[in-house]
Amino acid sequence: MAHVPQTFFDALAVRTWCGLALRALGRAREEIDAINVYPVADGDTGTNLYLTAESAAAAVEAVFDGHDAHGSGKPALADAARAMAHGALIGARGNSGTILAQLLRGMAQVLAADGETAHTDGEGLRLALRHAADSARQAVAHPVEGTVLTVASAAADAAGAAEGDCGTVARAAYDGARAALAATPGQLAVLERAGVVDAGGRGLVAVLGALVETFTGEAPRAVPMVSGRFPEAGPAEASEASEASEAAAAAPDDCADAPGTGGPAFEVIYLLEAGDTAVARLRERLDGLGDSLVVVGGDGLWNVHVHVDDAGAAVEAGIEAGRPYRIRITHFGLGDVHTTGAERQPRERAQRAVVAVVPGEGLAGLYTEAGATTVLARPGEPPASGELVEAVRRAHAREVVLLPNDADLRHTAAAAAEQARAEGIRVALIPTRSAVQGIAALAVHEPERRFDEDVVQMTSAAGATRYAEVAVAERQSWTMAGICQAGDVLGLIDGDVAVIGSDVTVTAETVLDRMLSAGGELVTLVLGDEAPEAVAEHLETRVRESYLAVDTVVYRGGRQGAVLLIGVE
């Protein structure tokens, strides 16, 4: 869709760029995945870049929505740039996404240097691109030429030599990156053998192409995917790239500096709250444990990425440094990137799977044990639609039942379902509004039933489950039960505040009594980390003594946001 070109780099330009970059990466995702042979030939670079960009774009949109809601007009450049960087940081996926997050953070540090400035010009963009390339290179423990780092540096060099407005500088950066990308096969042996360019660098060129379009209104010409080829037609070149990628993965003599074959068994990624000194020690520790180490961020929040054989040790190192969370561990194991082409057997697609969003690690374990593919939603960090689509793909099934487990995720889940359907997957979205409704749905799930019958039974079980939660108010606000103050204990039934109290156990009991007054056969309690030790025992006793023939089951949810989740069915 055409847009009005931006003259200066202001908040609206940040928003436009993020949207165009997301669209460009969405178009190129499968092709980039197909040529992904370094540092690990796991075919997910395009997807990881897309998910990282989606998180950045969502964060910028949230800033604009906040200003619209308060009638304060357009946000400042600094606000939009910081949101872009923060969104990319918390949503970064994989080696490529982590580096992209640092590139955006480097740009934001320059763009937001003067918080009062409404916009910047071509000179400001030149400085931002230079700082981005330099900071990304510093974030990688052992930089390798012929990768996205080389492409970023070339873009910054070309931009630095350009004179003119933002459009002129952006186009120079794009042209420099495009030329550097075409040269990557000559710098990295694994790329040359596969006959492809660097996948991460290709993604960065797409992002810079979106920057050109932001300031000129014109999308730049195509870039090479396979060495010496330009993807004007798309599918044919993607097919060739895929074949080249498979050939590279099967090659018995991959270069020693590429961990794509015979390298570490696990990819470990987590967000980390820690100080600079602790992170410096963490870098040294992780560098000794594995390779492909990238640590990005600052100001107390970091995104850590590393490939290791001992995933537990990598997580323990993070615990020693600070507080790691949103931990993702991917096994590169048998039948995956460390086997030769002859050994690699395609995994057969399952008939049916369940994909569920869960609010805490404890529930993630419970859902996983029940056979579901889970997406962890941290408080204040809801998953994006791309992350849900990726989970549907990861489930590797012909039919998928999607449980969003949050009323606020209904549109996100619907968008993910539509995208998955476009990929040929049959998806049924059950509008669960709480994790306890998801538990009820999962309890009656029977993969052997006809798909429609299974969905009906799961939907019925979820709909028959009333849900509640007990939480602590963060600020003064109006509620259905009156005005609450920061620190008050809130009891919410079916999404609305029904009780305002001062004690978690007393409030929980009041909520439970109100729910059971309408009847019920089973009470489900999910305890958060902040729940009092005695609350579960007290509520179980209350149910046993006051409500005959009602059973109670208790689960540990971990850091789930709410102190307590309650389900009655």
Coordinates of C-alpha atoms in Angstrom, one line a residue:
M1 CA 0.0 0.0 0.0
A2 CA 1.4 3.4 -1.0
H3 CA 2.2 5.9 1.7
V4 CA 3.3 9.5 1.9
P5 CA 7.1 9.6 1.9
Q6 CA 8.6 11.0 5.1
T7 CA 10.9 14.0 4.8
F8 CA 12.6 13.7 8.2
F9 CA 13.2 10.9 10.6
D10 CA 10.5 11.5 13.2
A11 CA 8.1 9.3 15.2
L12 CA 5.8 8.7 12.2
A13 CA 8.8 7.7 10.1
V14 CA 9.8 5.1 12.8
R15 CA 6.3 3.8 12.7
T16 CA 6.2 3.6 8.9
W17 CA 9.6 2.0 8.7
C18 CA 8.6 -0.7 11.2
G19 CA 5.5 -1.5 9.3
L20 CA 7.2 -1.6 6.0
A21 CA 10.1 -3.7 7.4
L22 CA 7.6 -6.2 8.8
R23 CA 5.8 -6.5 5.5
A24 CA 9.1 -6.9 3.6
L25 CA 10.3 -9.6 6.0
G26 CA 7.0 -11.3 5.7
R27 CA 7.3 -11.5 2.0
A28 CA 10.9 -12.8 2.1
R29 CA 10.6 -15.0 5.2
E30 CA 10.4 -18.4 3.4
E31 CA 13.1 -17.5 0.9
I32 CA 15.4 -16.4 3.7
D33 CA 14.7 -19.5 5.7
A34 CA 15.6 -21.6 2.6
I35 CA 19.1 -20.1 2.3
N36 CA 19.9 -20.2 6.0
V37 CA 23.2 -22.2 6.3
Y38 CA 25.2 -20.2 8.8
P39 CA 25.9 -20.3 11.7
V40 CA 23.5 -23.2 11.9
A41 CA 21.5 -24.6 8.9
D42 CA 18.2 -24.7 10.8
G43 CA 16.1 -22.9 8.3
D44 CA 14.6 -20.3 10.6
T45 CA 16.5 -17.0 10.0
G46 CA 13.7 -15.4 8.0
T47 CA 11.1 -16.4 10.7
N48 CA 13.3 -15.2 13.5
L49 CA 13.8 -11.8 11.8
Y50 CA 10.1 -11.5 11.1
L51 CA 9.2 -12.2 14.8
T52 CA 11.7 -9.7 16.0
A53 CA 10.5 -7.0 13.7
E54 CA 6.9 -7.8 14.6
S55 CA 7.7 -7.3 18.3
A56 CA 9.4 -3.9 17.5
A57 CA 6.4 -2.8 15.3
A58 CA 3.9 -3.8 18.0
A59 CA 5.8 -1.7 20.6
V60 CA 5.8 1.3 18.4
E61 CA 2.1 1.0 17.8
A62 CA 1.5 0.8 21.5
V63 CA 3.2 4.1 22.0
F64 CA 1.1 5.7 19.3
D65 CA -2.1 4.2 20.8
G66 CA -1.2 5.5 24.2
H67 CA -0.8 9.0 22.9
D68 CA -4.1 8.8 21.0
A69 CA -5.9 7.6 24.1
H70 CA -4.6 10.6 26.1
G71 CA -5.2 13.0 23.3
S72 CA -1.6 14.1 23.4
G73 CA -0.9 13.9 19.7
K74 CA 2.1 12.3 18.1
P75 CA 4.8 10.8 20.3
A76 CA 8.3 12.3 20.2
L77 CA 11.0 10.7 18.1
A78 CA 12.8 9.5 21.3
D79 CA 9.7 7.7 22.5
A80 CA 9.1 5.9 19.2
A81 CA 12.8 5.0 18.8
R82 CA 13.1 3.6 22.3
A83 CA 9.9 1.6 21.9
M84 CA 11.2 0.1 18.7
A85 CA 14.4 -0.9 20.3
H86 CA 12.7 -2.3 23.5
G87 CA 10.2 -4.2 21.4
A88 CA 12.9 -5.8 19.3
L89 CA 15.0 -6.6 22.4
I90 CA 12.2 -8.5 24.3
G91 CA 11.0 -10.2 21.1
A92 CA 14.4 -11.1 19.5
R93 CA 14.5 -14.7 18.2
G94 CA 17.6 -16.6 17.2
N95 CA 21.1 -15.4 16.3
S96 CA 19.8 -13.1 13.5
G97 CA 17.0 -11.6 15.5
T98 CA 19.2 -10.8 18.4
I99 CA 21.7 -9.0 16.1
L100 CA 18.8 -7.1 14.5
A101 CA 17.6 -6.0 17.9
Q102 CA 21.1 -4.6 18.7
L103 CA 21.1 -2.8 15.3
L104 CA 17.8 -1.1 16.2
R105 CA 19.0 -0.4 19.7
G106 CA 22.1 1.3 18.3
M107 CA 20.1 3.5 16.0
A108 CA 17.7 4.3 18.8
Q109 CA 20.5 5.5 21.1
V110 CA 21.4 8.1 18.5
L111 CA 17.9 9.0 17.5
A112 CA 16.8 9.4 21.2
A113 CA 20.0 11.2 22.4
D114 CA 18.1 14.4 22.6
G115 CA 14.7 13.5 24.0
E116 CA 13.2 16.9 23.0
T117 CA 14.1 16.7 19.3
A118 CA 11.0 16.2 17.1
H119 CA 13.0 14.8 14.2
T120 CA 16.4 14.3 12.7
D121 CA 17.8 14.7 9.2
G122 CA 20.2 12.9 6.9
E123 CA 23.2 13.6 9.1
G124 CA 21.4 12.1 12.1
L125 CA 20.5 9.0 10.1
R126 CA 24.1 8.6 9.0
L127 CA 25.2 8.7 12.7
A128 CA 22.5 6.3 13.7
L129 CA 23.5 3.7 11.1
R130 CA 27.1 4.0 12.0
H131 CA 26.4 3.5 15.7
A132 CA 24.1 0.6 14.9
A133 CA 26.7 -1.3 12.9
D134 CA 29.4 -0.7 15.5
S135 CA 27.3 -1.7 18.5
A136 CA 26.1 -4.9 16.8
R137 CA 29.6 -5.9 16.1
Q138 CA 30.6 -5.3 19.7
A139 CA 27.7 -7.5 20.9
V140 CA 29.0 -10.6 19.0
A141 CA 31.7 -12.4 20.9
H142 CA 33.6 -13.5 17.8
P143 CA 32.5 -11.5 14.7
V144 CA 32.8 -13.3 11.4
E145 CA 33.0 -11.6 8.0
G146 CA 30.5 -12.5 5.3
T147 CA 27.6 -12.2 7.7
V148 CA 25.0 -9.7 8.7
L149 CA 27.7 -7.8 10.5
T150 CA 29.6 -7.2 7.3
V151 CA 26.4 -6.1 5.5
A152 CA 25.6 -3.6 8.4
S153 CA 29.1 -2.1 8.3
A154 CA 29.0 -1.7 4.5
A155 CA 25.6 0.1 4.9
A156 CA 27.1 2.4 7.5
D157 CA 30.1 3.1 5.3
A158 CA 28.1 3.9 2.3
A159 CA 25.7 6.1 4.3
G160 CA 28.6 8.0 5.8
A161 CA 29.8 8.9 2.3
A162 CA 26.4 10.2 1.2
E163 CA 25.4 13.8 1.2
G164 CA 21.7 14.8 1.4
D165 CA 18.4 14.1 3.1
C166 CA 17.2 11.0 4.8
G167 CA 16.0 9.5 1.5
T168 CA 19.5 9.9 -0.1
V169 CA 21.3 8.5 2.9
A170 CA 18.9 5.5 3.2
R171 CA 19.3 4.7 -0.5
A172 CA 23.1 4.8 -0.2
A173 CA 23.0 2.5 2.9
Y174 CA 20.7 0.1 1.0
D175 CA 23.0 0.1 -2.1
G176 CA 26.1 -0.5 0.1
A177 CA 24.4 -3.3 2.0
R178 CA 23.2 -4.9 -1.3
A179 CA 26.7 -4.9 -2.7
A180 CA 28.1 -6.3 0.5
L181 CA 25.5 -9.0 0.5
A182 CA 26.3 -10.2 -3.0
A183 CA 30.0 -10.5 -1.9
T184 CA 29.3 -12.7 1.2
P185 CA 29.7 -16.0 -0.6
G186 CA 33.3 -15.0 -1.3
Q187 CA 34.0 -14.3 2.4
L188 CA 32.4 -17.4 4.0
A189 CA 33.1 -20.9 2.5
V190 CA 29.9 -22.5 3.7
L191 CA 27.9 -19.8 1.7
E192 CA 30.1 -20.4 -1.4
R193 CA 29.6 -24.1 -1.4
A194 CA 25.8 -23.7 -1.0
G195 CA 25.7 -21.0 -3.7
V196 CA 23.8 -18.6 -1.5
V197 CA 24.2 -15.3 0.2
D198 CA 24.1 -14.8 3.9
A199 CA 20.5 -15.2 5.2
G200 CA 20.9 -12.7 8.0
G201 CA 22.4 -10.1 5.7
R202 CA 19.6 -10.7 3.2
G203 CA 17.1 -9.9 6.0
L204 CA 18.9 -6.7 6.9
V205 CA 18.9 -5.6 3.2
A206 CA 15.1 -6.1 3.3
V207 CA 14.9 -3.9 6.4
L208 CA 17.0 -1.2 4.8
G209 CA 14.9 -1.4 1.6
A210 CA 11.9 -0.6 3.9
L211 CA 13.9 2.4 5.2
V212 CA 14.3 3.6 1.6
E213 CA 10.6 3.2 0.9
T214 CA 9.8 5.1 4.1
F215 CA 11.6 8.2 2.9
T216 CA 11.1 8.0 -0.9
G217 CA 7.8 6.1 -1.3
E218 CA 9.4 3.7 -3.7
A219 CA 10.4 0.1 -2.9
P220 CA 14.0 -0.6 -4.2
R221 CA 14.8 -3.3 -6.7
A222 CA 15.2 -7.0 -5.7
V223 CA 18.3 -8.4 -4.0
P224 CA 20.2 -11.6 -4.7
M225 CA 19.1 -14.7 -2.7
V226 CA 21.2 -17.3 -4.5
S227 CA 24.6 -16.2 -5.7
G228 CA 24.3 -14.4 -9.0
R229 CA 20.5 -14.6 -9.1
F230 CA 17.8 -12.1 -8.5
P231 CA 14.4 -13.3 -7.1
E232 CA 12.1 -11.6 -9.6
A233 CA 9.9 -14.7 -9.9
G234 CA 10.2 -15.8 -6.3
P235 CA 9.2 -19.5 -6.1
A236 CA 11.7 -20.8 -8.6
E237 CA 14.6 -19.1 -6.9
A238 CA 13.4 -20.1 -3.5
S239 CA 13.3 -23.7 -4.6
E240 CA 16.9 -23.4 -5.9
A241 CA 17.9 -21.8 -2.6
S242 CA 16.2 -24.6 -0.6
E243 CA 18.1 -27.2 -2.7
A244 CA 21.4 -25.3 -2.1
S245 CA 20.7 -25.1 1.6
E246 CA 20.1 -28.8 1.8
A247 CA 23.3 -29.5 -0.2
A248 CA 25.2 -27.3 2.2
A249 CA 23.8 -29.1 5.2
A250 CA 24.9 -32.4 3.6
A251 CA 28.4 -31.3 2.9
P252 CA 30.9 -33.3 4.9
D253 CA 33.5 -30.6 5.1
D254 CA 31.8 -27.5 6.5
C255 CA 34.3 -24.9 7.6
A256 CA 35.6 -25.1 11.1
D257 CA 34.3 -21.7 12.2
A258 CA 30.7 -22.6 11.3
P259 CA 28.9 -24.6 14.0
G260 CA 26.3 -25.7 11.5
T261 CA 27.6 -29.3 11.5
G262 CA 28.9 -31.2 14.5
G263 CA 28.5 -28.1 16.6
P264 CA 26.7 -27.6 20.0
A265 CA 23.4 -29.4 20.5
F266 CA 21.3 -26.6 21.9
E267 CA 20.4 -23.0 21.2
V268 CA 19.7 -21.1 24.5
I269 CA 18.0 -17.7 24.5
Y270 CA 16.7 -15.7 27.5
L271 CA 16.0 -12.2 28.7
L272 CA 18.1 -11.2 31.6
E273 CA 17.8 -8.5 34.3
A274 CA 21.3 -7.8 35.4
G275 CA 23.9 -5.0 35.8
D276 CA 26.7 -4.3 33.4
T277 CA 29.4 -5.9 35.6
A278 CA 27.5 -9.1 36.0
V279 CA 26.8 -9.3 32.2
A280 CA 30.6 -8.8 31.5
R281 CA 31.3 -11.9 33.7
L282 CA 28.4 -13.8 32.0
R283 CA 29.9 -13.1 28.6
E284 CA 33.2 -14.8 29.6
R285 CA 31.4 -17.7 31.2
L286 CA 29.2 -18.4 28.1
D287 CA 32.0 -17.9 25.7
G288 CA 33.7 -20.8 27.4
L289 CA 30.6 -23.0 27.2
G290 CA 29.8 -22.6 23.5
D291 CA 29.7 -20.5 20.4
S292 CA 27.5 -18.1 18.4
L293 CA 27.4 -15.9 21.6
V294 CA 25.5 -12.6 21.2
V295 CA 24.5 -10.5 24.2
V296 CA 22.6 -7.3 23.4
G297 CA 20.8 -4.7 25.4
G298 CA 21.7 -2.5 28.3
D299 CA 20.1 -0.4 31.1
G300 CA 19.5 -3.5 33.2
L301 CA 17.8 -5.6 30.5
W302 CA 19.6 -7.9 28.1
N303 CA 18.9 -10.6 25.5
V304 CA 21.3 -13.5 25.7
H305 CA 21.8 -15.9 22.8
V306 CA 24.3 -18.8 22.7
H307 CA 24.8 -22.3 21.2
V308 CA 26.0 -24.9 23.8
D309 CA 26.0 -28.6 24.6
D310 CA 25.1 -28.0 28.2
A311 CA 21.9 -25.9 28.2
G312 CA 21.5 -26.1 31.9
A313 CA 24.9 -24.6 32.5
A314 CA 24.0 -21.7 30.2
V315 CA 20.8 -21.0 32.2
E316 CA 22.6 -21.4 35.5
A317 CA 25.2 -18.8 34.3
G318 CA 22.3 -16.4 33.7
I319 CA 20.9 -17.1 37.2
E320 CA 24.3 -16.3 38.7
A321 CA 24.3 -13.0 36.8
G322 CA 20.8 -11.8 37.5
R323 CA 17.2 -12.9 36.8
P324 CA 16.7 -14.8 33.5
Y325 CA 13.2 -15.3 32.1
R326 CA 11.4 -16.1 28.8
I327 CA 14.0 -18.9 28.5
R328 CA 13.9 -20.7 25.1
I329 CA 15.9 -23.9 24.6
T330 CA 16.0 -25.4 21.1
H331 CA 17.5 -28.8 20.5
F332 CA 19.3 -29.1 17.2
G333 CA 19.3 -33.0 17.7
L334 CA 19.0 -36.0 15.5
G335 CA 17.3 -35.6 12.2
D336 CA 18.0 -31.9 12.4
V337 CA 20.9 -29.6 11.5
H338 CA 23.7 -31.8 12.7
T339 CA 23.0 -34.8 10.5
T340 CA 24.0 -35.2 6.9
G341 CA 21.5 -35.0 4.1
A342 CA 21.4 -38.8 3.8
E343 CA 20.7 -39.2 7.5
R344 CA 18.1 -36.4 7.8
Q345 CA 14.6 -37.9 7.7
P346 CA 11.6 -35.6 7.3
R347 CA 9.4 -35.7 10.4
E348 CA 6.0 -37.0 9.5
R349 CA 3.2 -34.5 10.2
A350 CA 0.9 -35.4 13.0
Q351 CA -2.9 -35.5 12.4
R352 CA -3.8 -33.2 15.2
A353 CA -2.2 -30.9 17.8
V354 CA -3.2 -28.3 20.5
V355 CA -1.4 -25.0 20.7
A356 CA -2.0 -23.0 23.8
V357 CA -0.8 -19.7 25.3
V358 CA 0.0 -20.0 29.0
P359 CA 0.9 -17.4 31.5
G360 CA 3.6 -19.1 33.6
E361 CA 6.3 -21.8 33.4
G362 CA 4.4 -24.1 35.8
L363 CA 1.3 -24.2 33.5
A364 CA 3.6 -24.5 30.5
G365 CA 4.9 -27.7 32.0
L366 CA 1.4 -28.9 32.7
Y367 CA 0.1 -28.2 29.2
T368 CA 3.2 -29.8 27.6
E369 CA 2.7 -33.0 29.7
A370 CA -0.8 -33.1 28.3
G371 CA 0.6 -33.0 24.8
A372 CA 0.1 -29.3 23.9
T373 CA 2.6 -27.0 22.2
T374 CA 2.9 -24.0 24.4
V375 CA 3.6 -20.3 23.9
L376 CA 4.7 -18.5 27.2
A377 CA 3.0 -15.1 27.8
R378 CA 4.9 -13.1 30.4
P379 CA 3.0 -10.4 32.4
G380 CA 2.9 -7.3 30.1
E381 CA 4.5 -9.2 27.2
P382 CA 1.7 -10.9 25.2
P383 CA 2.8 -13.0 22.3
A384 CA 2.5 -11.5 18.8
S385 CA 0.6 -13.3 16.0
G386 CA 3.8 -14.3 14.3
E387 CA 4.9 -16.2 17.5
L388 CA 1.5 -18.0 17.5
V389 CA 1.9 -18.9 13.8
E390 CA 5.4 -20.2 14.6
A391 CA 4.0 -22.4 17.4
V392 CA 1.4 -23.8 15.0
R393 CA 4.2 -24.7 12.5
R394 CA 6.2 -26.2 15.4
A395 CA 3.3 -28.4 16.3
H396 CA 3.7 -29.9 12.8
A397 CA 0.2 -31.2 12.4
R398 CA -2.5 -31.2 9.8
E399 CA -5.1 -30.0 12.3
V400 CA -4.5 -27.6 15.1
V401 CA -6.7 -26.5 18.0
L402 CA -5.6 -23.0 19.2
L403 CA -6.3 -21.9 22.8
P404 CA -5.4 -18.2 23.4
N405 CA -6.4 -18.4 27.1
D406 CA -6.8 -14.6 27.2
A407 CA -9.6 -12.4 26.1
D408 CA -7.2 -9.7 25.0
L409 CA -5.5 -12.2 22.6
R410 CA -8.6 -13.0 20.5
H411 CA -7.7 -10.7 17.6
T412 CA -4.0 -11.8 17.7
A413 CA -5.0 -15.5 17.7
A414 CA -7.6 -15.0 14.9
A415 CA -4.9 -13.4 12.8
A416 CA -2.5 -16.3 13.5
A417 CA -5.2 -18.8 12.7
E418 CA -5.9 -17.1 9.3
Q419 CA -2.2 -17.1 8.4
A420 CA -1.9 -20.8 9.3
R421 CA -4.9 -21.7 7.3
A422 CA -3.4 -19.9 4.3
E423 CA -0.4 -22.3 4.7
G424 CA -2.8 -25.3 4.4
I425 CA -3.2 -26.1 8.1
R426 CA -6.7 -26.7 9.4
V427 CA -7.1 -24.5 12.5
A428 CA -9.9 -24.2 15.0
L429 CA -9.8 -21.3 17.4
I430 CA -11.5 -21.9 20.7
P431 CA -12.0 -18.5 22.4
T432 CA -10.7 -19.4 25.9
R433 CA -10.3 -16.4 28.1
S434 CA -8.3 -17.9 30.9
A435 CA -5.8 -20.7 31.3
V436 CA -8.2 -22.6 33.5
Q437 CA -10.7 -22.7 30.6
G438 CA -7.8 -24.1 28.5
I439 CA -7.2 -26.8 31.1
A440 CA -10.8 -27.8 31.0
A441 CA -10.7 -27.9 27.2
L442 CA -7.5 -29.9 27.1
A443 CA -9.0 -32.4 29.6
V444 CA -11.6 -33.6 27.1
H445 CA -9.4 -33.4 24.1
E446 CA -9.4 -36.7 22.2
P447 CA -7.2 -36.8 19.0
E448 CA -8.9 -39.9 17.8
R449 CA -12.3 -38.2 17.4
R450 CA -13.3 -36.4 14.3
F451 CA -11.9 -32.9 14.3
D452 CA -15.2 -31.1 14.4
E453 CA -16.5 -33.3 17.2
D454 CA -13.3 -32.8 19.2
V455 CA -13.5 -29.0 18.8
V456 CA -17.2 -29.0 19.9
Q457 CA -16.4 -31.0 23.0
M458 CA -13.4 -28.8 23.9
T459 CA -15.4 -25.6 23.3
S460 CA -18.2 -26.9 25.4
A461 CA -15.9 -27.7 28.3
A462 CA -14.2 -24.3 28.2
G463 CA -17.5 -22.5 28.0
A464 CA -18.8 -24.4 31.0
T465 CA -15.9 -23.2 33.1
R466 CA -16.3 -20.0 35.0
Y467 CA -13.0 -18.3 35.6
A468 CA -11.6 -15.9 38.1
E469 CA -8.3 -14.4 39.3
V470 CA -7.0 -12.8 42.4
A471 CA -4.5 -10.0 41.7
V472 CA -2.9 -7.0 43.4
A473 CA -3.8 -3.5 42.0
E474 CA -0.9 -1.6 40.7
R475 CA -2.5 1.8 40.8
Q476 CA -5.7 3.6 41.8
S477 CA -8.5 3.0 39.4
W478 CA -12.3 2.8 38.9
T479 CA -13.7 -0.8 38.9
M480 CA -17.1 -2.5 38.7
A481 CA -16.8 -2.9 42.5
G482 CA -15.8 0.7 43.3
I483 CA -12.5 2.6 43.5
C484 CA -9.4 0.5 44.3
Q485 CA -6.1 1.8 45.6
A486 CA -2.6 0.6 44.7
G487 CA -1.9 -2.5 46.7
D488 CA -5.5 -3.6 47.1
V489 CA -6.3 -7.2 46.4
L490 CA -8.8 -7.6 43.5
G491 CA -11.0 -10.5 42.9
L492 CA -12.1 -10.7 39.2
I493 CA -14.9 -13.0 38.0
D494 CA -15.2 -13.6 34.3
G495 CA -12.9 -10.6 33.7
D496 CA -14.7 -8.0 35.9
V497 CA -13.6 -6.8 39.3
A498 CA -16.2 -8.3 41.8
V499 CA -14.3 -8.0 45.1
I500 CA -11.9 -5.4 46.5
G501 CA -10.1 -6.6 49.7
S502 CA -6.9 -6.3 51.6
D503 CA -6.0 -10.0 52.2
V504 CA -5.3 -12.5 49.4
T505 CA -6.8 -15.5 51.2
V506 CA -10.0 -13.7 52.4
T507 CA -10.6 -12.2 48.9
A508 CA -10.0 -15.6 47.2
E509 CA -12.5 -17.2 49.6
T510 CA -15.1 -14.6 48.8
V511 CA -14.6 -15.0 45.1
L512 CA -14.8 -18.8 45.4
D513 CA -18.0 -18.6 47.4
R514 CA -19.7 -16.4 44.8
M515 CA -18.7 -18.7 42.0
L516 CA -19.9 -21.8 43.8
S517 CA -23.2 -20.2 44.7
A518 CA -24.2 -21.0 41.1
G519 CA -23.1 -24.6 41.4
G520 CA -20.1 -26.6 40.3
E521 CA -18.4 -30.0 40.4
L522 CA -14.7 -29.2 40.1
V523 CA -12.6 -26.3 41.4
T524 CA -9.2 -25.6 39.7
L525 CA -6.7 -23.5 41.6
V526 CA -3.5 -22.3 39.9
L527 CA -1.1 -20.7 42.3
G528 CA 1.3 -17.9 41.3
D529 CA 4.7 -17.5 42.9
E530 CA 3.4 -14.7 45.1
A531 CA 0.5 -16.6 46.5
P532 CA 0.6 -17.2 50.3
E533 CA 1.7 -20.7 51.3
A534 CA -1.6 -21.5 53.1
V535 CA -4.1 -20.2 50.6
A536 CA -4.5 -23.5 48.7
E537 CA -5.0 -25.5 51.8
H538 CA -7.5 -23.0 53.2
L539 CA -9.6 -23.0 50.0
E540 CA -9.5 -26.8 49.7
T541 CA -10.8 -27.0 53.3
R542 CA -13.5 -24.4 52.5
V543 CA -14.7 -26.4 49.5
R544 CA -14.6 -29.8 51.3
E545 CA -16.5 -28.5 54.4
S546 CA -19.1 -26.3 52.6
Y547 CA -19.7 -27.8 49.2
L548 CA -20.5 -31.5 49.1
A549 CA -19.4 -33.5 46.0
V550 CA -17.1 -30.7 44.7
D551 CA -13.6 -31.7 44.0
T552 CA -10.5 -29.5 44.1
V553 CA -7.3 -29.7 42.0
V554 CA -4.3 -27.5 42.6
Y555 CA -1.5 -26.6 40.2
R556 CA 1.6 -24.3 40.5
G557 CA 1.7 -21.7 37.8
G558 CA 5.0 -19.9 38.5
R559 CA 5.4 -16.3 37.5
Q560 CA 1.9 -15.9 35.9
G561 CA 1.0 -12.3 36.7
A562 CA -2.1 -13.1 38.8
V563 CA -1.6 -14.3 42.4
L564 CA -4.2 -17.0 41.9
L565 CA -6.3 -18.3 39.0
I566 CA -9.6 -20.1 39.8
G567 CA -11.8 -22.2 37.6
V568 CA -15.2 -23.7 38.4
E569 CA -16.8 -26.2 36.1

